[in-house]
Amino acid sequence: MRNKIYNPKTQLLKYGIREVVELAQKLGEADPNFKFIGENIGDPVAKGWNVPDFIKEILSDIIRNNNAVYGYAHSRGMPKLRQWVADTSRKLCPASRLDREQVLVTNGLGAAIGLIYRTLKPGARIIQPNPGYPTHISGENYAGGGNSIGYRLDPENGWAPDLDHLESQIKKHRNIAGILVINPNNPTGAVYDGKVLEQVVRLAERYHLMLISDEVYFRMVVSKIKYAHMTELAAGRAPLIVMRGVSKDIPWPGGRCGWLECHNVGLDKEFDLYFESLKKSLLMEVSAAALPQAAVPMMYDHPQYAAWLKQYMGELEQISTEIAAILGAVPGLKVSPIQGAFYMMARFEEGLLNRRQELPIANARVAGIIREATAARNFPPDKRFAYHLLGSTGICVVPASDFSSPYPGFRITTLDRDPARRKNTYTTLAQSIGRYVAAAS
């Protein structure tokens, strides 16, 4: 071509959760007997969770009787949905003053994440939790033109934000314009209490920063946890964007309907300009999908939803406890049951992993692919373990380093409903860790 069209910034886009699936496809092509066991992607439907009948009935009725869902919706989202979002915010948080005109609807939170970062002024950075969610980190990397600035989550304190480190990073990097909090947290499964979030809000006030609170799993907390809303804490104090949407709490991750709640508009002129730019940018996408927008209020307000969610979370909590018991018995591995959603981050003791360790892989072609994939001298040790585990057992986990974690380990999703299969998977995983560590201690 006469002009270059490749953008080298795309090297900053990384999504290990699904990239490892591409490796698994190569292994399947090399070995017809290779069996993939996906513990990497948080899709309840793929793990045996049925969409409740009342959700199917709502969708079926809309498809048959609401011809409008076959056309475009308003560019910022259906007014009825945006009003429901504003009303729900005020119901959950008495201090909320959210208006429907301050709600922006997108095709899932993936689209919302892209919208937030690409609309920032060049050079403005949003500090990311480490470990953090790859879509946020990659989107921020790409928009910022370089690796993200991160703050540590403390595994010895329930994966809560290390507030001292967060403040030191804010002081060090004057180009930080906002703080991202993911609560409930993906990838750790942590849920932050009001005391921690209050300290984050105070930092935003002190250094004149906006807050971005990804709360897509806010309904999915275990029985003993009371969810603290950033909206309530930050009311009238700091610019705030809350990210929510339809996803795993229905479950309908394929529905792709998310929204941004832009709180405290009018508090800061720069945030007001940014909010207006988000609305303009959203016009370029014409319209988010209309069907899920029409369904959302009816699904969450349905009289059967609360009971279904309670049963769903009860089962997820039990599964998490069982898995934590199996993995927690492995020497050198630290885990804790989830507090929210269905993600669990296992952490290796410092110095436990090295380049000499490996697992036996029966198929020579598969062994060669794994050997080649892990050959680089700077290849992360937890990723090396995850690749050997995949080649040896078919079990697919995501290395913690793919979440920009400073602590070697791996993330799993605690979704498998089949008790026998689940026990076999995690017993095999536990045994494989032991064999791997012993291979070259």
XYZ file of C-alpha atoms in Angstrom:
441
model
C 0.000 0.000 0.000
C 1.214 3.535 -0.691
C 0.438 4.627 2.890
C 0.986 2.831 6.145
C -2.258 1.887 7.866
C -1.018 -0.245 10.763
C -1.260 1.483 14.119
C 1.505 0.257 16.450
C -0.570 1.334 19.461
C -2.636 -1.830 18.925
C 0.224 -3.655 20.662
C -1.174 -2.089 23.825
C -4.452 -3.984 23.388
C -4.242 -7.245 25.324
C -6.979 -9.558 26.556
C -5.473 -12.667 28.070
C -8.862 -14.078 29.091
C -9.609 -14.908 25.466
C -6.091 -14.966 24.032
C -5.443 -18.221 25.881
C -8.431 -19.702 24.030
C -6.573 -19.142 20.748
C -3.695 -21.187 22.152
C -6.168 -23.905 23.152
C -7.486 -23.983 19.576
C -3.955 -24.657 18.308
C -3.598 -27.474 20.815
C -6.896 -28.970 19.671
C -5.739 -28.881 16.072
C -2.482 -30.603 17.052
C -4.163 -33.293 19.163
C -7.663 -34.622 18.321
C -7.904 -35.981 21.883
C -7.273 -32.603 23.513
C -10.191 -31.671 25.804
C -10.635 -28.023 26.687
C -11.911 -27.245 30.200
C -12.629 -23.518 30.270
C -12.305 -21.980 33.718
C -11.275 -18.667 32.172
C -14.397 -16.934 30.854
C -17.269 -15.809 33.063
C -20.201 -17.076 31.018
C -22.848 -18.657 33.288
C -24.809 -19.988 30.319
C -21.804 -21.968 29.078
C -21.433 -23.475 32.555
C -24.947 -24.846 32.777
C -26.957 -21.954 34.205
C -30.354 -21.634 32.561
C -31.892 -18.266 31.852
C -35.002 -18.098 34.098
C -38.314 -18.770 32.379
C -39.713 -15.378 33.385
C -36.845 -13.680 31.506
C -37.551 -15.767 28.401
C -41.238 -14.911 28.634
C -40.483 -11.188 28.849
C -38.236 -11.350 25.805
C -40.686 -13.479 23.856
C -43.535 -11.084 24.565
C -41.465 -8.060 23.511
C -40.336 -9.747 20.290
C -43.916 -10.657 19.360
C -45.696 -7.486 20.423
C -43.270 -4.551 20.424
C -42.432 -3.687 16.840
C -40.325 -0.708 17.984
C -37.462 -2.962 19.148
C -36.709 -3.792 15.513
C -35.816 -0.169 14.819
C -33.284 2.319 16.139
C -33.450 3.515 19.715
C -32.564 7.031 20.869
C -28.815 7.605 20.459
C -28.336 7.938 24.235
C -30.747 5.110 25.019
C -34.500 4.630 25.248
C -35.989 7.371 27.452
C -37.985 4.763 29.400
C -34.826 2.802 30.239
C -32.874 5.929 31.171
C -35.706 7.025 33.454
C -35.719 3.583 35.088
C -31.946 3.801 35.634
C -32.327 7.237 37.269
C -35.233 6.066 39.432
C -33.319 2.948 40.498
C -30.298 5.035 41.432
C -32.424 7.261 43.646
C -34.137 4.249 45.197
C -30.822 2.576 46.076
C -29.078 5.812 47.076
C -31.240 8.527 48.663
C -28.464 11.078 48.064
C -28.512 10.456 44.304
C -29.746 13.287 42.103
C -29.315 11.407 38.842
C -31.501 12.604 35.989
C -32.323 10.479 32.953
C -30.481 12.971 30.745
C -27.318 12.025 32.653
C -27.627 8.342 31.644
C -25.901 7.053 28.503
C -26.759 3.585 27.130
C -24.228 1.490 25.209
C -23.919 -1.932 23.607
C -22.632 -3.583 26.765
C -20.005 -2.234 29.133
C -17.250 -3.129 26.682
C -18.528 -0.326 24.454
C -18.895 1.955 27.476
C -15.288 1.335 28.491
C -14.089 2.289 25.013
C -16.261 5.405 25.063
C -14.862 6.615 28.383
C -11.197 6.330 27.432
C -11.271 7.431 23.810
C -13.145 10.610 24.756
C -10.529 11.747 27.279
C -8.219 14.608 26.409
C -4.932 13.180 25.044
C -2.501 12.739 27.909
C -5.143 12.463 30.652
C -4.834 9.143 32.487
C -7.191 7.080 34.614
C -5.315 5.148 37.296
C -6.126 1.420 37.189
C -6.340 -1.171 39.970
C -3.645 -3.874 39.791
C -4.748 -6.574 39.372
C -7.380 -5.093 37.103
C -9.719 -5.902 34.250
C -7.902 -6.182 30.882
C -10.529 -4.307 28.864
C -10.181 -1.293 31.128
C -6.387 -1.484 31.178
C -6.018 -1.999 27.423
C -8.572 0.680 26.581
C -6.795 3.145 28.847
C -3.382 2.101 27.466
C -4.518 2.649 23.887
C -6.125 6.028 24.544
C -3.183 7.158 26.661
C -0.568 5.938 24.201
C 1.417 3.970 26.779
C 1.225 1.529 29.649
C -1.303 2.423 32.298
C -0.556 3.827 35.742
C -1.708 1.421 38.420
C -2.378 1.180 42.130
C -1.987 -2.042 44.063
C -4.800 -4.091 45.537
C -3.672 -5.676 48.812
C -4.136 -9.465 48.929
C -3.463 -9.466 52.670
C -6.368 -7.074 53.189
C -9.085 -8.774 51.155
C -7.732 -7.323 47.900
C -8.815 -3.834 49.015
C -7.081 -0.820 47.435
C -3.706 -0.004 48.951
C -4.651 3.566 49.765
C -1.112 4.703 50.542
C 0.113 3.418 47.184
C -2.871 4.973 45.412
C -2.132 8.384 46.913
C 1.591 8.132 46.177
C 0.806 7.375 42.528
C -1.586 10.321 42.334
C 1.108 12.612 43.698
C 3.775 11.202 41.394
C 1.752 11.313 38.161
C 0.212 14.748 37.692
C -1.536 13.611 34.510
C -3.902 11.348 36.450
C -7.408 12.728 35.955
C -9.467 9.966 37.539
C -9.536 6.831 39.680
C -11.089 3.570 38.504
C -12.650 1.298 41.125
C -14.132 -2.094 40.175
C -16.581 -3.221 42.846
C -17.431 -6.097 43.111
C -14.001 -6.744 41.753
C -13.021 -8.677 38.682
C -10.569 -10.480 38.887
C -10.356 -10.937 42.674
C -13.998 -11.428 43.745
C -13.569 -8.802 46.488
C -16.283 -6.383 47.615
C -15.175 -3.123 49.238
C -16.807 -1.756 52.365
C -17.918 1.823 52.889
C -14.837 2.763 54.918
C -12.492 1.892 52.054
C -14.636 3.644 49.457
C -14.911 6.735 51.667
C -11.122 7.019 51.640
C -11.099 6.767 47.835
C -13.706 9.536 47.616
C -11.586 11.702 49.926
C -8.581 11.239 47.627
C -10.712 12.309 44.663
C -11.815 15.404 46.583
C -8.309 16.247 47.769
C -6.677 15.987 44.345
C -9.659 17.153 42.238
C -10.135 13.893 40.348
C -13.162 12.166 38.895
C -14.218 8.701 40.001
C -15.181 5.829 37.717
C -16.945 3.007 39.531
C -17.485 -0.201 37.533
C -20.404 -1.831 39.339
C -21.721 -4.288 36.771
C -21.826 -7.018 39.445
C -23.301 -4.884 42.267
C -26.317 -7.174 42.672
C -24.075 -10.226 42.936
C -22.811 -10.145 46.526
C -22.781 -13.070 48.936
C -25.240 -13.311 51.798
C -23.124 -11.735 54.562
C -22.000 -8.710 52.535
C -23.801 -5.361 52.501
C -22.996 -3.463 49.334
C -21.767 0.126 49.772
C -22.722 2.445 46.915
C -20.133 4.895 45.634
C -23.042 7.058 44.470
C -24.149 7.644 48.054
C -20.640 8.342 49.343
C -19.599 10.692 46.525
C -22.852 12.668 46.317
C -22.078 16.371 45.964
C -18.373 15.727 46.548
C -16.652 14.467 43.377
C -17.518 13.888 39.712
C -18.581 10.264 39.347
C -19.350 7.856 36.517
C -21.042 4.617 37.574
C -20.922 1.740 35.083
C -23.700 -0.848 35.146
C -25.521 -3.121 32.752
C -27.132 -6.437 31.944
C -24.676 -9.273 32.221
C -24.245 -12.218 34.563
C -26.966 -11.285 37.074
C -29.795 -12.384 34.734
C -27.799 -14.250 33.245
C -27.744 -12.786 29.744
C -24.159 -11.736 28.904
C -24.983 -11.940 25.208
C -27.639 -9.252 25.618
C -24.941 -6.525 25.458
C -26.688 -3.670 27.224
C -24.745 -1.331 29.486
C -25.020 2.220 30.700
C -23.078 5.066 32.245
C -24.576 7.051 35.116
C -22.924 10.471 35.170
C -23.390 11.767 38.715
C -22.687 15.179 40.202
C -22.902 17.000 36.885
C -22.578 20.714 37.621
C -19.995 20.192 40.358
C -16.970 20.757 38.120
C -16.858 22.615 34.774
C -14.219 20.306 33.284
C -16.322 17.237 34.114
C -19.357 18.923 32.603
C -17.458 19.450 29.337
C -16.312 15.823 29.413
C -19.897 14.654 29.951
C -21.046 16.673 26.931
C -18.254 15.135 24.862
C -19.394 11.629 25.892
C -22.862 12.430 24.563
C -21.426 13.696 21.267
C -19.189 10.655 20.876
C -22.130 8.339 21.500
C -24.005 9.911 18.573
C -21.447 8.300 16.235
C -22.718 4.851 17.259
C -26.280 5.817 16.187
C -28.067 3.463 18.596
C -27.515 0.665 21.074
C -29.534 -2.538 20.535
C -33.195 -1.853 21.264
C -34.422 -5.282 22.468
C -32.454 -5.476 25.739
C -33.232 -1.812 26.479
C -36.940 -2.546 26.326
C -36.532 -5.631 28.517
C -34.261 -4.345 31.304
C -36.842 -2.627 33.556
C -39.238 -5.557 33.293
C -36.527 -8.126 34.064
C -35.102 -6.505 37.180
C -38.494 -5.384 38.510
C -40.166 -8.753 37.925
C -41.643 -10.203 41.155
C -39.661 -13.444 40.695
C -36.269 -11.793 40.207
C -35.272 -11.235 43.853
C -35.953 -14.853 44.842
C -34.146 -16.154 41.775
C -31.106 -13.958 42.487
C -30.965 -15.123 46.109
C -30.946 -18.770 45.041
C -28.392 -18.065 42.290
C -25.978 -16.301 44.630
C -26.469 -18.939 47.312
C -25.362 -21.653 44.918
C -22.445 -19.574 43.657
C -21.315 -18.978 47.240
C -21.422 -22.708 47.981
C -19.439 -23.515 44.816
C -16.842 -20.887 45.694
C -16.431 -22.283 49.200
C -15.913 -25.805 47.840
C -13.300 -24.664 45.324
C -11.497 -22.531 47.913
C -11.275 -25.557 50.212
C -9.648 -27.685 47.484
C -7.171 -25.060 46.311
C -6.536 -23.715 49.808
C -5.054 -27.063 50.812
C -2.289 -26.746 48.189
C 1.049 -25.792 49.783
C 2.318 -22.468 48.502
C -1.071 -21.296 47.172
C -3.297 -18.696 48.834
C -7.004 -18.359 48.043
C -10.136 -17.039 49.702
C -13.847 -17.517 48.907
C -15.523 -14.857 46.818
C -17.424 -11.938 48.293
C -19.073 -10.944 45.036
C -19.587 -12.133 41.451
C -17.842 -15.463 40.729
C -14.164 -14.684 40.292
C -11.377 -16.076 42.440
C -7.733 -15.039 42.345
C -5.267 -17.684 43.565
C -1.827 -16.413 44.526
C 1.482 -18.284 44.556
C 3.917 -17.662 47.371
C 6.740 -15.360 46.327
C 9.617 -17.226 44.690
C 7.685 -20.478 44.298
C 7.718 -20.483 40.482
C 10.742 -20.736 38.199
C 11.640 -21.485 34.575
C 12.719 -25.073 35.264
C 9.252 -26.260 36.248
C 6.986 -28.093 33.845
C 4.178 -30.620 33.601
C 4.204 -33.810 31.535
C 2.451 -33.394 28.172
C 1.687 -36.698 26.422
C 1.293 -35.378 22.874
C 4.634 -34.355 21.341
C 3.091 -31.712 19.056
C 1.235 -30.108 21.965
C 4.423 -30.178 24.042
C 6.261 -28.425 21.217
C 3.632 -25.687 20.963
C 3.790 -25.048 24.713
C 7.581 -25.078 24.694
C 7.672 -22.524 21.871
C 4.980 -20.331 23.457
C 6.880 -20.099 26.755
C 10.411 -19.813 25.379
C 11.026 -16.101 25.950
C 13.371 -15.354 28.851
C 11.013 -12.724 30.254
C 7.902 -14.911 29.933
C 5.838 -14.407 33.129
C 6.214 -17.384 35.490
C 2.495 -17.645 36.247
C 1.704 -17.600 32.538
C 4.239 -20.368 32.018
C 2.390 -22.424 34.640
C -1.009 -21.691 33.033
C 0.227 -22.785 29.600
C 1.759 -25.994 30.947
C -1.465 -26.697 32.837
C -3.464 -26.215 29.632
C -1.194 -28.484 27.597
C -1.069 -31.198 30.254
C -4.679 -31.280 31.497
C -6.802 -29.102 29.198
C -7.719 -26.902 32.169
C -7.699 -23.257 31.138
C -7.035 -20.598 33.784
C -5.920 -17.006 33.258
C -2.526 -16.038 34.695
C -2.622 -13.162 37.165
C -0.001 -11.341 35.099
C -2.617 -10.957 32.337
C -4.520 -8.756 34.805
C -1.413 -6.621 35.422
C -1.089 -8.223 38.844
C 2.141 -7.688 40.791
C 1.477 -11.061 42.457
C 1.985 -14.301 40.445
C -1.088 -16.500 40.392
C -4.164 -17.248 38.317
C -7.835 -16.331 38.080
C -10.683 -18.797 37.799
C -14.444 -18.476 37.430
C -16.462 -20.405 40.014
C -19.407 -21.218 37.767
C -19.402 -24.949 37.026
C -22.714 -26.376 38.293
C -21.818 -30.053 37.789
C -20.522 -31.229 41.218
C -18.639 -34.295 39.942
C -17.037 -32.444 37.034
C -16.178 -29.487 39.259
C -14.531 -31.687 41.893
C -12.542 -33.525 39.252
C -11.408 -30.281 37.590
C -10.185 -28.627 40.766
C -8.700 -31.772 42.265
C -6.735 -32.186 39.042
C -5.720 -28.528 39.183
C -4.555 -28.862 42.785
C -2.545 -31.985 42.018
C -1.039 -30.359 38.933
C 0.197 -27.410 40.987
C 1.954 -29.810 43.326
C 3.589 -31.683 40.455
C 4.607 -28.468 38.712
C 6.222 -26.948 41.785
C 8.010 -30.207 42.615
C 9.351 -30.603 39.082
C 12.274 -28.231 39.688
C 12.203 -26.768 43.166
